[in-house]
Structure formats: structure tokens, C-alpha cells
Short mmCIF file of C-alpha atoms in Angstrom, two decimals:
data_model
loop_
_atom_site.label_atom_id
_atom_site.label_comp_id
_atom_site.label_asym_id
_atom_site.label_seq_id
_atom_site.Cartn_x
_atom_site.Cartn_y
_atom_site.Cartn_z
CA UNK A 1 72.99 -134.13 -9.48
CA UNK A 2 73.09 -135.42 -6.06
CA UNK A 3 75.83 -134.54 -2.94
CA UNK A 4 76.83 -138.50 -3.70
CA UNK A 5 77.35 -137.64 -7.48
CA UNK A 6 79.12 -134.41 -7.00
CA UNK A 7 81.54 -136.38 -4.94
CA UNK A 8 82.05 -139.13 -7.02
CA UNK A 9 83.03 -136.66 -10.33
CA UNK A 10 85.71 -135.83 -7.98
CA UNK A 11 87.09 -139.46 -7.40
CA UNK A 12 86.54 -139.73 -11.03
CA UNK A 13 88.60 -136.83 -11.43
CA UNK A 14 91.40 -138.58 -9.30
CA UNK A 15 90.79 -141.54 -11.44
CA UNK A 16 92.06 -139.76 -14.68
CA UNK A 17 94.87 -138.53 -13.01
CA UNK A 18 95.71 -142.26 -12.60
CA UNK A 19 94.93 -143.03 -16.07
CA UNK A 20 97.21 -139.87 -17.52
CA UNK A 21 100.28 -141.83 -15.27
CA UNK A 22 99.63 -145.07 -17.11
CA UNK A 23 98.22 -146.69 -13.88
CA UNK A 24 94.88 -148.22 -13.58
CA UNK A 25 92.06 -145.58 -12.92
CA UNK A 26 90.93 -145.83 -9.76
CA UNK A 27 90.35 -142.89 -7.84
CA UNK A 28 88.97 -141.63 -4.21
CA UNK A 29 88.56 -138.40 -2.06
CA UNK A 30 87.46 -138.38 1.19
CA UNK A 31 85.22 -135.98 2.23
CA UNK A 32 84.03 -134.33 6.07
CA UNK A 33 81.45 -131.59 6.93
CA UNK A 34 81.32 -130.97 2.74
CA UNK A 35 84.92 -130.60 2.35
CA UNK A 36 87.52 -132.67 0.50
CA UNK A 37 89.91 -133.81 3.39
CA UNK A 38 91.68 -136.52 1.37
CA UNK A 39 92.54 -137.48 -2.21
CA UNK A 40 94.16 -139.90 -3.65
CA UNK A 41 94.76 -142.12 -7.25
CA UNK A 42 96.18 -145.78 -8.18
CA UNK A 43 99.98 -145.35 -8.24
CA UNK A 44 101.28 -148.95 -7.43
CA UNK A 45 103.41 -148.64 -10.46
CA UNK A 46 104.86 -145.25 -10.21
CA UNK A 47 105.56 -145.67 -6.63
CA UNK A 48 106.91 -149.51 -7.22
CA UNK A 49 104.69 -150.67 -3.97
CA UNK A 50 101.67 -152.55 -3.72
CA UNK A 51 100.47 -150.53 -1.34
CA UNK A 52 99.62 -147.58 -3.10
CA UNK A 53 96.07 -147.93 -3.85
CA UNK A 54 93.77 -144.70 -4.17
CA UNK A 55 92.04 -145.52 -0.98
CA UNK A 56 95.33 -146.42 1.02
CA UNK A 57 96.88 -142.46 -0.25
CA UNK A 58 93.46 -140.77 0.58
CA UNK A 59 93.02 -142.43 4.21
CA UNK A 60 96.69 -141.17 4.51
CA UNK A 61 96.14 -137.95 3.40
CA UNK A 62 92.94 -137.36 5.43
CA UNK A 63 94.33 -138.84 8.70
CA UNK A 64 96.89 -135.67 7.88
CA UNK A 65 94.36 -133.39 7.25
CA UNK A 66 92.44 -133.88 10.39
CA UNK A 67 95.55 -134.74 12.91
CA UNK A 68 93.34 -138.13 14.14
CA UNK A 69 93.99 -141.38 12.16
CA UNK A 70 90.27 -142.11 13.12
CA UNK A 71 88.29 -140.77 10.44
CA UNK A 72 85.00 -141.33 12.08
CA UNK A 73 82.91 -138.16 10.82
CA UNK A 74 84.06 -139.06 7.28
CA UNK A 75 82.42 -140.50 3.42
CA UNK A 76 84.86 -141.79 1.39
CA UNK A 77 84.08 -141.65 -1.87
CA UNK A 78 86.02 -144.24 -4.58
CA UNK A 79 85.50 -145.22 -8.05
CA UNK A 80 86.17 -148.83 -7.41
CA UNK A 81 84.99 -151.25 -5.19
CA UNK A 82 87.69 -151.43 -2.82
CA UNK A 83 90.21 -154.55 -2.66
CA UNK A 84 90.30 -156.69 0.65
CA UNK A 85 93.16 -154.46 1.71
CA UNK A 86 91.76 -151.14 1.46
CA UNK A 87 88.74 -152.77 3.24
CA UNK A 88 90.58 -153.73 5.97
CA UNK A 89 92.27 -149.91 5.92
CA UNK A 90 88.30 -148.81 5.78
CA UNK A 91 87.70 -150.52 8.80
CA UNK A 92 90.71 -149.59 11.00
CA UNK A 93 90.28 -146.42 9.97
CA UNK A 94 86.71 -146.00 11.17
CA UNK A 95 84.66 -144.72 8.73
CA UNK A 96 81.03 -144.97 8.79
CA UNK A 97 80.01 -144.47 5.23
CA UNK A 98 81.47 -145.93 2.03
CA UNK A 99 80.12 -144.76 -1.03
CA UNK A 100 81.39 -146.91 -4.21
CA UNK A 101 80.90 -146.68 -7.92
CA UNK A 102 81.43 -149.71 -10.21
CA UNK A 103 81.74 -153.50 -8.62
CA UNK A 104 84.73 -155.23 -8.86
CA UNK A 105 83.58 -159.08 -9.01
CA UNK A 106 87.29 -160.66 -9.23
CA UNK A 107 88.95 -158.75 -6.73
CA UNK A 108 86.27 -156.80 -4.69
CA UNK A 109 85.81 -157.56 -0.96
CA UNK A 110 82.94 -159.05 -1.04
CA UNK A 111 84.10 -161.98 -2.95
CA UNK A 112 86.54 -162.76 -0.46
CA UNK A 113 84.30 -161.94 2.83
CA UNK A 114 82.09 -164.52 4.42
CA UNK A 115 79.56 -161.87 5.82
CA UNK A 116 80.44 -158.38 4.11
CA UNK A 117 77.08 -156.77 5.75
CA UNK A 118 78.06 -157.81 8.98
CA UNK A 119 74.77 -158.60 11.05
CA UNK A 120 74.31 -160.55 14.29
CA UNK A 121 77.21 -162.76 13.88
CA UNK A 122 78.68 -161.81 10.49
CA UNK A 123 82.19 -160.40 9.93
CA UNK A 124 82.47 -157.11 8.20
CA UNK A 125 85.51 -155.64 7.53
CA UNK A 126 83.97 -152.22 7.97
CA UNK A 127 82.76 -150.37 11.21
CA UNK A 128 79.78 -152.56 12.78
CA UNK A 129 77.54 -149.59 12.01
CA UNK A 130 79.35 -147.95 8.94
CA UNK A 131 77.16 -148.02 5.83
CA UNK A 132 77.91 -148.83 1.97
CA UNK A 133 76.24 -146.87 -1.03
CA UNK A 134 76.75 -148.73 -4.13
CA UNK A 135 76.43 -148.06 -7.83
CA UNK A 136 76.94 -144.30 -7.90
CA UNK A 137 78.12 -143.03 -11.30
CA UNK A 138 78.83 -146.81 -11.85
CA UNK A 139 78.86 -146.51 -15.30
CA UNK A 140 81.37 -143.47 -15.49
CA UNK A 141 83.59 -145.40 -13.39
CA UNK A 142 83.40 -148.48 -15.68
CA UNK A 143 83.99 -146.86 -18.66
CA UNK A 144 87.00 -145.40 -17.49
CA UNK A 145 88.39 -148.47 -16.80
CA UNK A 146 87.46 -150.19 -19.81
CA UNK A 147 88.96 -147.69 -22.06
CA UNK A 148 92.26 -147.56 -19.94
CA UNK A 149 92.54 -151.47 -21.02
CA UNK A 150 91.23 -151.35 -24.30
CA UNK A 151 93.96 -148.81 -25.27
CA UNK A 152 96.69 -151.05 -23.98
CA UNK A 153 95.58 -154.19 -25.88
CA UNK B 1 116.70 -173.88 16.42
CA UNK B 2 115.26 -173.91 12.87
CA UNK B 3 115.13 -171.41 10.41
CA UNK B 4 112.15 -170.39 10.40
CA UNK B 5 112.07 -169.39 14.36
CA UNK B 6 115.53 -167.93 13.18
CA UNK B 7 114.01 -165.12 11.58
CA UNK B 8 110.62 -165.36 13.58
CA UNK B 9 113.50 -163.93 16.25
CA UNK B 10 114.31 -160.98 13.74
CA UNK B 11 110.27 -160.19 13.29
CA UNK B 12 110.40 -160.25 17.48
CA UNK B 13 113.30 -157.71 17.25
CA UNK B 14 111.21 -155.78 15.24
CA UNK B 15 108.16 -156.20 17.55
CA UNK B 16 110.00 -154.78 20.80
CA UNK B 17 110.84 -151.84 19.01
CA UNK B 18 107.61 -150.93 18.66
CA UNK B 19 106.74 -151.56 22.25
CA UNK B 20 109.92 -149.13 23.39
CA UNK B 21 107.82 -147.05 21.17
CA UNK B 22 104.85 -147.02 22.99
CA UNK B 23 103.47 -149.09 20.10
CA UNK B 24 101.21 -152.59 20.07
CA UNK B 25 104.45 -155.06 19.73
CA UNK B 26 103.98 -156.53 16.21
CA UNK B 27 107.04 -157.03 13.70
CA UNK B 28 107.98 -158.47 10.56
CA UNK B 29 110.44 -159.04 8.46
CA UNK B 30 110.77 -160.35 4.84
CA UNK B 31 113.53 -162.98 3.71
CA UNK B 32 114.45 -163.55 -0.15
CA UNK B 33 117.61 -165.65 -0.55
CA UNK B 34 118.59 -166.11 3.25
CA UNK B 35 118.47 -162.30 3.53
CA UNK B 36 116.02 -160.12 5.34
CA UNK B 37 115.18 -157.21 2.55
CA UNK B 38 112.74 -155.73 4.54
CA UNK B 39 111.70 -154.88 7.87
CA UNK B 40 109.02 -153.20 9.80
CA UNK B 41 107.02 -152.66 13.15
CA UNK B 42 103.70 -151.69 13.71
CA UNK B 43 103.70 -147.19 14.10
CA UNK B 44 100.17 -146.61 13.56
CA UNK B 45 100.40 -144.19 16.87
CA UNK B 46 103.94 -142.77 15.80
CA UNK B 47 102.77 -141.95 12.59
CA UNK B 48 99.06 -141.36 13.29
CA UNK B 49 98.33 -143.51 10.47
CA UNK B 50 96.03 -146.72 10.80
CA UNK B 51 97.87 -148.45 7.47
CA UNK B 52 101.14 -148.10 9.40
CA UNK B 53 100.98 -151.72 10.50
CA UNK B 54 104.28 -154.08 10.20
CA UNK B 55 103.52 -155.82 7.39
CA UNK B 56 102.77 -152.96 5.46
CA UNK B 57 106.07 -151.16 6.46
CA UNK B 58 108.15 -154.38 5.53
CA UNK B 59 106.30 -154.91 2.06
CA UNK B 60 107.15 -151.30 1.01
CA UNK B 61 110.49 -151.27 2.40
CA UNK B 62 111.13 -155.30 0.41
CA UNK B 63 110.06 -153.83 -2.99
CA UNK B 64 112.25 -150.86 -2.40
CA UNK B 65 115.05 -153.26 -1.92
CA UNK B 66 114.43 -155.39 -4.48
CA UNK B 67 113.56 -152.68 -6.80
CA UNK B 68 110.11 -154.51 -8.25
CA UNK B 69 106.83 -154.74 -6.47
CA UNK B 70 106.04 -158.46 -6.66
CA UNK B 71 108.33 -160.29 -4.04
CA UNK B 72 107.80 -163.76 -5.73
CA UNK B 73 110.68 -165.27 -4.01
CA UNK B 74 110.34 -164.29 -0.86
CA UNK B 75 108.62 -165.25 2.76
CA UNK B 76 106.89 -163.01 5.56
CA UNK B 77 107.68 -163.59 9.36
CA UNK B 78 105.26 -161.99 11.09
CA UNK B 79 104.95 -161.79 15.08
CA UNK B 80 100.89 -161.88 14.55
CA UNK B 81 98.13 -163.43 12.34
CA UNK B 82 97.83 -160.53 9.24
CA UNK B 83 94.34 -158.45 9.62
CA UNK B 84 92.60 -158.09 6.19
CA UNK B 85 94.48 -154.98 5.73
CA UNK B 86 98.05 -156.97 5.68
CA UNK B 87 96.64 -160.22 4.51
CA UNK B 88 95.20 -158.33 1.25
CA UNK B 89 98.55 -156.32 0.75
CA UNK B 90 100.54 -160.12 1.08
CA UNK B 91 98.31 -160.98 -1.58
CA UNK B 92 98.76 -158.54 -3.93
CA UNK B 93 102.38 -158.28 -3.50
CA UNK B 94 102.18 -162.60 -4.02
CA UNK B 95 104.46 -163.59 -1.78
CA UNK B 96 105.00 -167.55 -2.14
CA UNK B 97 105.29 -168.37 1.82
CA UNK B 98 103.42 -166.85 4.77
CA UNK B 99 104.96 -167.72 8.29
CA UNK B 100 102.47 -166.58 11.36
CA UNK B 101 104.04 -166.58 15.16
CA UNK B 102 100.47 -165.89 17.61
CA UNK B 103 97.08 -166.10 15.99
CA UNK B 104 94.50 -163.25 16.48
CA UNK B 105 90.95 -164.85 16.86
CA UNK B 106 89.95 -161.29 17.27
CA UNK B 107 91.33 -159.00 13.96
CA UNK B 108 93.56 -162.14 11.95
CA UNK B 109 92.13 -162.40 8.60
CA UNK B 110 91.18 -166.11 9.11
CA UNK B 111 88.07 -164.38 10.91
CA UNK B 112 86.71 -162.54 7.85
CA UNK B 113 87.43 -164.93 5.11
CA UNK B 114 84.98 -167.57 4.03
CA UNK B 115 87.87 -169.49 2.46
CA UNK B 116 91.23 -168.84 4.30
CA UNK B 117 92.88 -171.48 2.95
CA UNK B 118 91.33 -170.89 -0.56
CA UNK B 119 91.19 -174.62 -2.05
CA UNK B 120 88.93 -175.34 -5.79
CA UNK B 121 86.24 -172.83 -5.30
CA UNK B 122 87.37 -170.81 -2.20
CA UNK B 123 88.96 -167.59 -1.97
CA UNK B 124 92.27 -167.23 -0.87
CA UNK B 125 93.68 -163.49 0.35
CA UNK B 126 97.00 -164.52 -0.62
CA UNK B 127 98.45 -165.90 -4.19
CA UNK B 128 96.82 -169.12 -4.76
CA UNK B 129 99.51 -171.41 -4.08
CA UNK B 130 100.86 -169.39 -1.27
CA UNK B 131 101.57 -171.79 1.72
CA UNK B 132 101.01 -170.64 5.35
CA UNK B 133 103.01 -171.81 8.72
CA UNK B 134 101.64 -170.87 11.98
CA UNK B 135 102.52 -171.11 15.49
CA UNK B 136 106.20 -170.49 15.32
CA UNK B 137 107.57 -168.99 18.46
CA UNK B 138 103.77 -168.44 19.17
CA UNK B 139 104.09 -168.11 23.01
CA UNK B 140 106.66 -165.69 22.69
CA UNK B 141 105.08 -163.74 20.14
CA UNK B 142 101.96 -163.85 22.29
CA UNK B 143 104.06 -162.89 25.98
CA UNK B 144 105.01 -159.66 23.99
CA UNK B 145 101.47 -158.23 23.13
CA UNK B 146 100.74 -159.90 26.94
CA UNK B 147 103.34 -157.87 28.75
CA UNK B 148 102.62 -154.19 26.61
CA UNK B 149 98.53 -154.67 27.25
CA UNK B 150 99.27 -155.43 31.13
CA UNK B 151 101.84 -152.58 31.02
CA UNK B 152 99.04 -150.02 29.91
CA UNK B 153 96.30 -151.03 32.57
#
């Protein structure tokens, strides 16, 4: 199992605790010099707020973890491929590697983004130099999801 | 004066409390039924927290008032052009009417998006038949952000 993995069962693990509170599993942690600085799970209907995505509470809780709302030594680590608005959190917040698990065609970023990799004159809503891992534990991370909706049908 | 520059005003209000807090001067404020239900200025600093932005603040503070998380009937005034942050949270909280004072060629979300406007193919960050106004009270909104940066130098 590889550091990425390891890190991803633990946004997994966030994930379920989204599931168990009836709100779609998405998970993320956040993660600096090997540590877990930042967690955080779905909870736009507990909370009542739009907001509340996993990657929104974990940039949160990391900014408090470190004392800096720059989180430029940081991974973040989330089951999901983050919305347009996390992405734009992503970038203000600095960090320079993004490590994802399943795509989200219909409401990813990159199917709103002109340019997602950035490049000479592309846009990217990430740090100029920040990097994206994709596809880690995708499968995990889909599943998860898909069961959460089957059992509501 | 119309309505619109009305509570463009109110989102200025906001703005200048930021700036007396040592804060990049952007407010907003959200109007359902002639009524602000939610306000909010930019505290990213204050709160050492980069998803601390206006928008964000007024969004959370609207569904609290409204007590539901979609604010349907209900428009945005805000001092400056969303960044894909804001313009993603708009989207998902699908608010009808979008009302911009100064545009931000630099960090507005009509930078990243291949579609702003959205239209038969494109993709929209807000709810598809969302309407946008920009430029109200635009040089005032601007003078604001003008007079903190030249304060700072």
C-alpha cells in the first residue's frame, strides 16, 4: 500500500462518517510532514449550509491546526473530485498537491474550467505549481457513493 | 436611486467594515422579499481562514435565517466579481439573481470559466437560469479596494 493509499483510507474513513449522518460520502484529511492536520466530511445537510463540504471543514480545520491559513507544505487528500468551490478554497489556500480519488464528471472542476492544468496562459484554479494525483483508491471511493444512493432509491 | 444600488449601498456598508478591520474591503449582502437575510464582509485575516470571504459569510448567515439551504428566492449584492470559491458556493446554494458592483479581471470567476454565462452547451457556476447584473455602483465599489491598497503601501 502506498503513502497516497494510506491517506486516502483515511478520507475514506471520513467519508463513512458522512454516510452514517445520512449525507453524501465525501470525505478529506489533510495531511503535513506525515501527520493528519485536518479532517473533515460532507455535512451540508446537518449543518443546513452549502458550504459545508469535506474539503471546505478540513482546510478550516488545518488552517487551525497550523495557526497560518496558507497551507503551503500540505497534501490534501479527498475522496471526491472537488466541486468548483472547494477548488477555488484549494487555490486560496495554497496547497501544492491535490491527491483525488473518484472523478466527478457533472460537477467536478474540470468541467467547469477552461484550462484546469494551468500552463503558459491557462487558468487553474489551483497554485500555478501545485500538482493533482488522480484515481487513487478510485474505486473505493465510487463504491461508497454508489451504495449511499442505491440505498435511498 | 434604484434598488438595486439601494442595497449595493448595504453590501458597501458591509465592505468598510472590513477595511476598519484591517481587511480587503469586500461586502455582501443577500435580499429575499425586500429584506436583507444575510450579511457578510470579507475576514479571511480576522479569522485566519482563506474561505472567510463575504459571500461565503452572507450565504451561511441567509440559510440560517431562512432556516433551509437553497435561497431560491433571493439575490446577492456583492461589492466585487465572486472568485471561483464564492461563484461555486452561489451556485450550489442556486440563488436566482447575481448583482456584481467592480469586476476583478484578476481572481473574478469570469477568468476561470470557459462558459461564464453558461448558454446550450456551456457551463454555468451558478443555477442555470441564474441572471447576472454588473457594474452597479462599480466606481465606488472599486475607490474602496483603491483607497485600502494605497493605505497599505
Amino acid at each position: 500500500m502506498t503513502t497516497d493509499e494510506r491517506y486516502m483510507l483515511q478520507a475514506l474513513a471520513e467519508a463513512r462518517r458522512a454516510a452514517d449522518a445520512g449525507e453524501i460520502p465525501v470525505g478529506a484529511v489533510i495531511v503535513c510532514d506525515n501527520t493528519i492536520v485536518g479532517r473533515g466530511h460532507n455535512l451540508t445537510e446537518t449543518l443546513n449550509d452549502v458550504t459545508a463540504h469535506a474539503e471546505m471543514q478540513a482546510i478550516t480545520a488545518a488552517a487551525e491546526t497550523l495557526g497560518g491559513k496558507y497551507l503551503r507544505d500540505c497534501t490534501l487528500y479527498v475522496t471526491l473530485e472537488p466541486c468548483l468551490m472547494c477548488a477555488g478554497a484549494i487555490g486560496w489556500a495554497q496547497i501544492p498537491r491535490i491527491v483525488i480519488g473518484a472523478s466527478d464528471p457533472k460537477r467536478g472542476y474540470t468541467s467547469f474550467i477552461a484550462r484546469p492544468e494551468g500552463g503558459a496562459s491557462g487558468a487553474t484554479p489551483f497554485h500555478p505549481k501545485a500538482t493533482v494525483t488522480t484515481g487513487v483508491l478510485a474505486d473505493e471511493c465510487l463504491e461508497l457513493l454508489r451504495s449511499f444512493f442505491q440505498a435511498r432509491r
